[in-house]
mmCIF file of C-alpha atoms and ligand atoms in Angstrom:
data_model
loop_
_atom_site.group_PDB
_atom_site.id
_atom_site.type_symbol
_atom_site.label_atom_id
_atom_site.label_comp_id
_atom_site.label_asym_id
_atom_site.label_seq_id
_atom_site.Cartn_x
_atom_site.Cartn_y
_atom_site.Cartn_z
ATOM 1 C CA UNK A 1 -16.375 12.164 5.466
ATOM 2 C CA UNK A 2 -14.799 10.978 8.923
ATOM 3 C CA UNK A 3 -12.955 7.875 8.366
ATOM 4 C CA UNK A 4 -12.522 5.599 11.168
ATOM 5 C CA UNK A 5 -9.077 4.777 12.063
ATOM 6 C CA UNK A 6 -7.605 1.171 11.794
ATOM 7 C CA UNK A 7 -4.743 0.230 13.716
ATOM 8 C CA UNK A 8 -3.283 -3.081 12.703
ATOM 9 C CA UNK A 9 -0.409 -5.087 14.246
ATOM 10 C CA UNK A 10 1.909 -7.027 11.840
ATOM 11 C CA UNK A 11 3.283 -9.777 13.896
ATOM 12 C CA UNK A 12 5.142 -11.431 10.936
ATOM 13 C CA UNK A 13 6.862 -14.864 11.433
ATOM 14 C CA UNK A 14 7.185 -14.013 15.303
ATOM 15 C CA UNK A 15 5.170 -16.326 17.962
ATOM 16 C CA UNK A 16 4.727 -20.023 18.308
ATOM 17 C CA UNK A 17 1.174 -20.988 18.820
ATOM 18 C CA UNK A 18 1.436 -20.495 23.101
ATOM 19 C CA UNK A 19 3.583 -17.233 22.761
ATOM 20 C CA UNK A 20 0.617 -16.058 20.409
ATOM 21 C CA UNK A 21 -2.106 -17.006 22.993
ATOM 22 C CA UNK A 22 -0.414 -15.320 25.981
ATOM 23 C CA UNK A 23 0.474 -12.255 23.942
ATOM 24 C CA UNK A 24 -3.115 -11.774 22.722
ATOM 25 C CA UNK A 25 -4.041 -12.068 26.230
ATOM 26 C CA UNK A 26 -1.466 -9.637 27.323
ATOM 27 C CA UNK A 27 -2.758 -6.757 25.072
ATOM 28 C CA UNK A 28 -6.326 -7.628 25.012
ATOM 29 C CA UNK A 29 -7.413 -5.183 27.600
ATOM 30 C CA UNK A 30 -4.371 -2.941 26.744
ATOM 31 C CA UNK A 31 -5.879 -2.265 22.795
ATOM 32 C CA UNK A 32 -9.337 -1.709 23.630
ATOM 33 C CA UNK A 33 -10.687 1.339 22.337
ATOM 34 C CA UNK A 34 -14.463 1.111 20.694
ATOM 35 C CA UNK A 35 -13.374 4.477 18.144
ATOM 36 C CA UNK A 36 -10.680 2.547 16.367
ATOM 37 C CA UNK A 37 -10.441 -0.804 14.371
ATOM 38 C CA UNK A 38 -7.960 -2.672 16.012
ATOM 39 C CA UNK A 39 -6.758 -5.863 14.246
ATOM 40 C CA UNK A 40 -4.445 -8.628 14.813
ATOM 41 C CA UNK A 41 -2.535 -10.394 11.679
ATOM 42 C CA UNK A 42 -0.775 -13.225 12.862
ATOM 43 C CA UNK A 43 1.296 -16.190 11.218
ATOM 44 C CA UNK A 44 -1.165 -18.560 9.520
ATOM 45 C CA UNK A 45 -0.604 -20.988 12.545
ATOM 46 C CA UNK A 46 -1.939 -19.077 15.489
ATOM 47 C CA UNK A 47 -5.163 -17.692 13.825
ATOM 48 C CA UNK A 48 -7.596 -19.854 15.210
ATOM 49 C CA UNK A 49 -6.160 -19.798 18.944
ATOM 50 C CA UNK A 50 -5.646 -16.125 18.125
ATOM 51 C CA UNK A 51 -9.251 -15.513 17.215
ATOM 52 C CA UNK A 52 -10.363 -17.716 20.359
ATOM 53 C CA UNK A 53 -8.522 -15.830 22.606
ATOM 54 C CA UNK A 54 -9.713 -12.305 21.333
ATOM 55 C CA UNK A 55 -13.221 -13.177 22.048
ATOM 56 C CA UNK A 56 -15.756 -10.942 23.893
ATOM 57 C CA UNK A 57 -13.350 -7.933 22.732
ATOM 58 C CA UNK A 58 -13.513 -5.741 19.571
ATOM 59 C CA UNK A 59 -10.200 -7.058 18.375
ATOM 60 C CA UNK A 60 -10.261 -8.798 14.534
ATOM 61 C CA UNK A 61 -8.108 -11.770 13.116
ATOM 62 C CA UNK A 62 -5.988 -10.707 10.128
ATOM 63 C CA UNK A 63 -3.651 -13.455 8.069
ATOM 64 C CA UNK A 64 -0.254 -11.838 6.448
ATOM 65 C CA UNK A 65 -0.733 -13.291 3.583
ATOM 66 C CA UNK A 66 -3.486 -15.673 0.855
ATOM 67 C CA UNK A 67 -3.687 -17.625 -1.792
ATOM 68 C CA UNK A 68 -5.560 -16.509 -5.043
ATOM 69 C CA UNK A 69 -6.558 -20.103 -6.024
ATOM 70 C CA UNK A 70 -9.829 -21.441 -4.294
ATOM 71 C CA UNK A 71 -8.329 -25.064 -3.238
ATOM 72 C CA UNK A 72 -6.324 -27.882 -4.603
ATOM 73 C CA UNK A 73 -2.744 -28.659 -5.389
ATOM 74 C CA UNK A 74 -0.877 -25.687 -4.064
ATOM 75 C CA UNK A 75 0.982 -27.446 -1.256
ATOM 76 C CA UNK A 76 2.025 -24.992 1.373
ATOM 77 C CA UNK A 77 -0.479 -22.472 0.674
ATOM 78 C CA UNK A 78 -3.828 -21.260 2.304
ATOM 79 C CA UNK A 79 -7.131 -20.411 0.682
ATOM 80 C CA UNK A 80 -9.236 -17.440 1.306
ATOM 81 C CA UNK A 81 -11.861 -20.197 2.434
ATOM 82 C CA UNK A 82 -9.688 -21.738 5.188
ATOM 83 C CA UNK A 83 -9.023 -17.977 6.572
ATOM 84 C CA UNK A 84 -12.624 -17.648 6.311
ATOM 85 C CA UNK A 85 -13.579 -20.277 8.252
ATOM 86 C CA UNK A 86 -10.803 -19.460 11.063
ATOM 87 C CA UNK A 87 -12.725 -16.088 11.493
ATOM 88 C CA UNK A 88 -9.853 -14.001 9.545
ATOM 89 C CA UNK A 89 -11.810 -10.177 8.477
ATOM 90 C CA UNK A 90 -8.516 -8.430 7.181
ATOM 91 C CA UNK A 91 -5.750 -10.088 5.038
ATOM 92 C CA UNK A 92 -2.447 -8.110 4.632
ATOM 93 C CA UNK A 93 -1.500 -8.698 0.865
ATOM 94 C CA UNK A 94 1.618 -7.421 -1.403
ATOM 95 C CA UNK A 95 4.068 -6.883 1.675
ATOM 96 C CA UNK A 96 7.171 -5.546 0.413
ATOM 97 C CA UNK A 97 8.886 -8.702 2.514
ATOM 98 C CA UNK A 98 7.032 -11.130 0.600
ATOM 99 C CA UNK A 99 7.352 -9.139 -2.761
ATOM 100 C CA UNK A 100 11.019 -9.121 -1.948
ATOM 101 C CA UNK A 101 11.725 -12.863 -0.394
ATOM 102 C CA UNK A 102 9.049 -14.542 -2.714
ATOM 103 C CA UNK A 103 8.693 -12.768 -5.853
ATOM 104 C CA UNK A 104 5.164 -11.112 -5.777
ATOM 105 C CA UNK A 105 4.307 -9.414 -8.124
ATOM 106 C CA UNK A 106 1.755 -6.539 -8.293
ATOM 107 C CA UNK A 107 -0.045 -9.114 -10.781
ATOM 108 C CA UNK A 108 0.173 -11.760 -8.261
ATOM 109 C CA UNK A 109 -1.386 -9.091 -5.464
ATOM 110 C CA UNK A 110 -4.020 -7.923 -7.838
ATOM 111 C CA UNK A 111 -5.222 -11.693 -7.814
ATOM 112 C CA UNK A 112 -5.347 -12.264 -4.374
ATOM 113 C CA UNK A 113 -6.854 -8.797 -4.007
ATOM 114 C CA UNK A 114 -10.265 -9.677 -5.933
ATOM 115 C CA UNK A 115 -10.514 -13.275 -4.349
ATOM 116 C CA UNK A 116 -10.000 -11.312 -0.930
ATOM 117 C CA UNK A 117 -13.050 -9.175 -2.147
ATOM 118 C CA UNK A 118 -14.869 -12.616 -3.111
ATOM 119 C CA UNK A 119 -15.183 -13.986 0.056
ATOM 120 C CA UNK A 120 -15.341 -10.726 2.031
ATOM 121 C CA UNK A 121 -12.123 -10.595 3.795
ATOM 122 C CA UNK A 122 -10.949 -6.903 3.634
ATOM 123 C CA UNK A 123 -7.690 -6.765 1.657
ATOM 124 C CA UNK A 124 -4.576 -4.733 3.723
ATOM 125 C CA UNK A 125 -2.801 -4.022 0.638
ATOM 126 C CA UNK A 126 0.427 -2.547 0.851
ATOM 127 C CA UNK A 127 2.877 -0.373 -1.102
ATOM 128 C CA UNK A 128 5.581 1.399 -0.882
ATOM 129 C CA UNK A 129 9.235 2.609 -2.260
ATOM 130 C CA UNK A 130 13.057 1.853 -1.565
ATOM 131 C CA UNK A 131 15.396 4.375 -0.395
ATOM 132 C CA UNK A 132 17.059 4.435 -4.194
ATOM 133 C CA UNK A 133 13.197 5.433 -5.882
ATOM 134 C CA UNK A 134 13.221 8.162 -3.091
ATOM 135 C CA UNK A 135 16.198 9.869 -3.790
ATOM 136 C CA UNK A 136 15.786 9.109 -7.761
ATOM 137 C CA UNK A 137 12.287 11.399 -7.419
ATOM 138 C CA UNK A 138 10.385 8.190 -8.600
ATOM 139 C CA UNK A 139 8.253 7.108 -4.993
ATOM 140 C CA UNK A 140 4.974 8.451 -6.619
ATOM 141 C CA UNK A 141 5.376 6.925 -10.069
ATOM 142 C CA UNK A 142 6.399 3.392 -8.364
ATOM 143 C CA UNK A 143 3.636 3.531 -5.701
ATOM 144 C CA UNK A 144 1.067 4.577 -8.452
ATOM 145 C CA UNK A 145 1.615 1.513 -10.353
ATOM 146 C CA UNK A 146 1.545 -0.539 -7.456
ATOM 147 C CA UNK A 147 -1.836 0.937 -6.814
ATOM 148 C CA UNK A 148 -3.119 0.782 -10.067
ATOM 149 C CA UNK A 149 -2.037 -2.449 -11.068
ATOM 150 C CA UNK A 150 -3.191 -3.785 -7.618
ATOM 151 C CA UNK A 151 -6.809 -2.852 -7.628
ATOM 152 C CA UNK A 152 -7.360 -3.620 -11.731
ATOM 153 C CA UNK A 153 -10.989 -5.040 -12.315
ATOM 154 C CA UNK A 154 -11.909 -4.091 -8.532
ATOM 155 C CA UNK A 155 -15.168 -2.660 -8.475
ATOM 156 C CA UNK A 156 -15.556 1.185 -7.058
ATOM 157 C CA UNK A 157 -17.894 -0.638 -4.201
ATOM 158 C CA UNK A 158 -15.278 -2.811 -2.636
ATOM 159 C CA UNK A 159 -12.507 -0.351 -3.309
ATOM 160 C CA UNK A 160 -14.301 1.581 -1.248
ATOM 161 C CA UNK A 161 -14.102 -1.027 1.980
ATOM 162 C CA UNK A 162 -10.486 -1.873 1.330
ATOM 163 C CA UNK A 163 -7.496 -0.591 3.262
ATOM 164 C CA UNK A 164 -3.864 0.713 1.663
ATOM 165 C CA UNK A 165 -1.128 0.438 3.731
ATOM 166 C CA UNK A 166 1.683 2.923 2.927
ATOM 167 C CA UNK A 167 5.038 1.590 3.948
ATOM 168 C CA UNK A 168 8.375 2.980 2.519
ATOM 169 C CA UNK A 169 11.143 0.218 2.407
ATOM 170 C CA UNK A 170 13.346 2.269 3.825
ATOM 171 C CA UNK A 171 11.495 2.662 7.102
ATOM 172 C CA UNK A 172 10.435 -0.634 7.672
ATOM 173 C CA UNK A 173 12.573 -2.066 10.971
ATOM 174 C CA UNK A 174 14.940 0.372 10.703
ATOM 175 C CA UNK A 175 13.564 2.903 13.155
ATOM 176 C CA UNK A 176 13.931 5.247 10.743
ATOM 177 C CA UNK A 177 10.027 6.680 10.526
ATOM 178 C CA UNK A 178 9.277 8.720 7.363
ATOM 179 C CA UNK A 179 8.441 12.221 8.753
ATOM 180 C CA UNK A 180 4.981 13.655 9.100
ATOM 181 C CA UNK A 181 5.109 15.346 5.986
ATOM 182 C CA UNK A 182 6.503 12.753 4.245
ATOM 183 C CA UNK A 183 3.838 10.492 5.006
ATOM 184 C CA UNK A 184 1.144 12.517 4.186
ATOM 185 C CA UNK A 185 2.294 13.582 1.178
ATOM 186 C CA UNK A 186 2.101 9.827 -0.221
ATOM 187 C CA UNK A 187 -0.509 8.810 1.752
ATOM 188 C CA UNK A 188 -2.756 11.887 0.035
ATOM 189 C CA UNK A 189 -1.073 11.282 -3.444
ATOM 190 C CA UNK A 190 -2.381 7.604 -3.290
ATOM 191 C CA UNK A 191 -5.838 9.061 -2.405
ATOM 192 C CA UNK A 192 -5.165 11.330 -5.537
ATOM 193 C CA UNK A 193 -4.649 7.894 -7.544
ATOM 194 C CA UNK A 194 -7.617 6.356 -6.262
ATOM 195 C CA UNK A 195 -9.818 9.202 -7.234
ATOM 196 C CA UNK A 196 -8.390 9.217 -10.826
ATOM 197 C CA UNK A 197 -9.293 5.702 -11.297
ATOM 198 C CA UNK A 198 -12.410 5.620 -9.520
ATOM 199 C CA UNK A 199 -13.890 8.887 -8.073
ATOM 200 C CA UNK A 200 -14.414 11.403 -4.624
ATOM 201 C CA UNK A 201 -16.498 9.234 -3.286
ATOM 202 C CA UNK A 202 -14.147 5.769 -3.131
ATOM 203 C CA UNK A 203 -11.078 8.354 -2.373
ATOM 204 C CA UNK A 204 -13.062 9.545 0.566
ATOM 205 C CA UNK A 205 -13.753 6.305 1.712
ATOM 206 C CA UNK A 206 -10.679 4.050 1.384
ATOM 207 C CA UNK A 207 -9.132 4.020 4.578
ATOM 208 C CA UNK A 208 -4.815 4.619 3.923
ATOM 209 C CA UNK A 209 -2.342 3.632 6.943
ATOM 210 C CA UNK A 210 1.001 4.769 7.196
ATOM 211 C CA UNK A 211 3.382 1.720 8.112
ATOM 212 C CA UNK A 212 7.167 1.803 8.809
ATOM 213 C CA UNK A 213 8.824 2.084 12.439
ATOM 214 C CA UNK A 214 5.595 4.031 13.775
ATOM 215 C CA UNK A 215 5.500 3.698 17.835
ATOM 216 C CA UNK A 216 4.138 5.341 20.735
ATOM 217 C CA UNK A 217 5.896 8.489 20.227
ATOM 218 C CA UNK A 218 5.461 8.958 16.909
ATOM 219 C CA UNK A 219 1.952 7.458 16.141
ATOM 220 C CA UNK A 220 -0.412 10.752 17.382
ATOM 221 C CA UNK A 221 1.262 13.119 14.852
ATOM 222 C CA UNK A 222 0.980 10.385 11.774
ATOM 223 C CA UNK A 223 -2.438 9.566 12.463
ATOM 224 C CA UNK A 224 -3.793 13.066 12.861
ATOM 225 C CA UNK A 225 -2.579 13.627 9.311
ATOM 226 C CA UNK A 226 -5.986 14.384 7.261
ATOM 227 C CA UNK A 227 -5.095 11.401 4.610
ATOM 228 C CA UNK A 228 -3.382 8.726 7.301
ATOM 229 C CA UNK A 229 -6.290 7.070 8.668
ATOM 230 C CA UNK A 230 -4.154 4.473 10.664
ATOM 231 C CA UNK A 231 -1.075 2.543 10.773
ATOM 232 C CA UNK A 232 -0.060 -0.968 10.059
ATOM 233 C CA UNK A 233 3.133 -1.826 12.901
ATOM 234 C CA UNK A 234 5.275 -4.594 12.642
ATOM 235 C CA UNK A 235 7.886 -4.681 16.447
ATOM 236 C CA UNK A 236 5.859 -2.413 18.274
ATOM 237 C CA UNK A 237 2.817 -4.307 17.508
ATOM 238 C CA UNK A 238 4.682 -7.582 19.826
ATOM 239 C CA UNK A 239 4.739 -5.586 23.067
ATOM 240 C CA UNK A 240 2.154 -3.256 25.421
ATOM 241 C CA UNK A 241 3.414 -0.229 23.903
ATOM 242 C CA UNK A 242 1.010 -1.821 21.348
ATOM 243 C CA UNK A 243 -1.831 -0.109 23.324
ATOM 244 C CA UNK A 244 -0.622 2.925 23.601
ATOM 245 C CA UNK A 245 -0.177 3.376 19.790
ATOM 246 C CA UNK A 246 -3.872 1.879 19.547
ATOM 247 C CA UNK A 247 -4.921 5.049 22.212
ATOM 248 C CA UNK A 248 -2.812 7.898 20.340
ATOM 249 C CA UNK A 249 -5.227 10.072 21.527
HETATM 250 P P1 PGA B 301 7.868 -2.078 11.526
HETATM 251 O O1 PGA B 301 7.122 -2.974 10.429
HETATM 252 O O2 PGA B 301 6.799 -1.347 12.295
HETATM 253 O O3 PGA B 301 8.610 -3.074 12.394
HETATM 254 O O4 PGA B 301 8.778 -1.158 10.810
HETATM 255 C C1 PGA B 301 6.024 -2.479 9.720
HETATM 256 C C2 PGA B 301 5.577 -3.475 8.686
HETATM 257 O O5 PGA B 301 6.429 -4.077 8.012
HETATM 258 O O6 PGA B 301 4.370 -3.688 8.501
#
C-alpha cells in the first residue's frame, strides 16, 4: 500500500503569538504541495492565530503536547477538547524533551494516546534512543517498549490512522542526522513491532517519520526509504528551507 507522506514542523517553545503569524505566512505558499500532509505544531499559545492564518491552504494545526484528563483542576494544562475546538488534527505526544524535562512516562503517553484517539486528533507519537542504548546494542529493545507500552488498549482501527515519529536522542539539534540506513532500519523494525502486536494490515498503514536534524539536503534520501513515510523537524521547520524539505521531490 502507498502511504502518503507527512511532513510535520516541530516549532517547540520558539515564536510569540506575532512571530507565529508572520512565520505561518512566510511559509504558507512555500509548503504547499497537495501529495504530502504538511502540518504545523506550534506552542499551545499561537494555535488559534496559527490555524487562522493557514486558512484556504492544505496546511493542519498540530499542539506539542495534551493532557489525558478531560477538564478540571489541572492548572497549566490543556485538554484534548480545547485543542479540538482551536482546530488542532495532529498532537505530537511522548517527545523525548518532555519525557526528559517533565518526567513522561511511556504510561503517561499511552494515556494521552487513547484520549487523542477519543476525540479524533491524530496522535504524533514519538520514540526514540540515547547515544549510550546505541552503542550498548539496546535501540530496538528500548524503542519496542516505548511502542508497545505506548499504544496498549489502542484498537488495530486507530492504530492504523496514527503516526510514529522516530527520533534518536542523539540526533535531535545536534546536526548529527542518523544515516539512511540507520533510519530505516528502526523505522522498519518499529513496523515489525506493530505487526506483531496487531497485524500486515495496521503495519502497512501506520505512517512512521524519521525525526532528528533532517533538512533540505538530507530529507529526499530519508523519505524515499520504503518504511520512512515522512519526517517530524524541529530548526529547519522555523525557516523557508521548511519548503524545500516539504518538496523533497
Ligand atoms: P531537530 O528537532 O530537527 O531540530 O533535530 C527534531 C525534533 O525534536 O522533533
Amino acid at each position: 500500500m502507498a502511504r502518503r507522506k507527512i511532513i510535520a514542523g516541530n516549532w517547540k517553545m520558539n515564536k510569540t503569538p506575532s512571530e507565529a503569524v508572520a512565520l505561518a505566512v512566510e511559509l504558507k505558499p512555500l509548503v504547499a504541495n497537495e501529495d504530502v500532509d504538511v502540518v504545523f505544531c506550534v506552542p499551545a499559545i499561537d494555535i488559534v492565530l496559527v490555524a487562522e492564518a493557514v486558512k484556504g491552504s492544505s496546511i493542519k494545526v498540530g499542539a506539542e503536547n495534551m493532557y489525558f484528563e478531560e477538564s478540571g483542576a489541572y492548572t497549566g494544562e490543556i485538554s484534548p477538547a480545547m485543542l479540538v475546538d482551536a482546530g488542532v488534527k495532529y498532537v505530537i505526544l511522548g517527545h523525548s524533551e518532555r519525557r526528559e524535562y517533565f518526567g513522561e512516562t511511556n504510561e503517561d503517553v499511552n494515556k494521552k494516546m487513547l484520549k487523542a484517539f477519543e476525540h479524533n486528533i491524530t496522535p504524533i507519537m514519538c520514540c526514540g534512543e540515547t547515544l549510550e542504548q546505541r552503542e550498548q546494542g539496546v535501540t530496538m529493545d528500548f524503542i519496542r517498549q516505548q511502542v508497545k507500552v505506548g499504544f496498549q488498549n489502542v484498537t488495530a482501527d486507530q492504530a492504523k490512522t496514527a503516526v510514529i515519529a522516530y527520533e534518536p536522542i542523539w540526533a535531535i539539534g545536534t546536526g548529527k542526522t542518523a544515516t539512511t540506513a540507520q533510519a530505516q532500519e528502526v523505522c522498519a523494525g518499529i513496523r515489525a513491532c506493530i505487526a506483531e502486536v496487531y497485524d500486515e494490515a495496521t503495519a502497512d498503514a501506520i505512517r512512521i517519520q524519521y525525526g532528528g536534524s533532517v533538512n533540505a539536503a538530507t530529507a529526499p534520501e530519508l523519505f524515499a526509504q520504503p518504511d520512512i513515510d515522512g519526517g517530524l523537524v524541529g530548526g529547519a521547520s522555523l525557516k523557508a528551507e521548511f519548503g524545500k524539505i516539504v518538496n523533497y521531490k
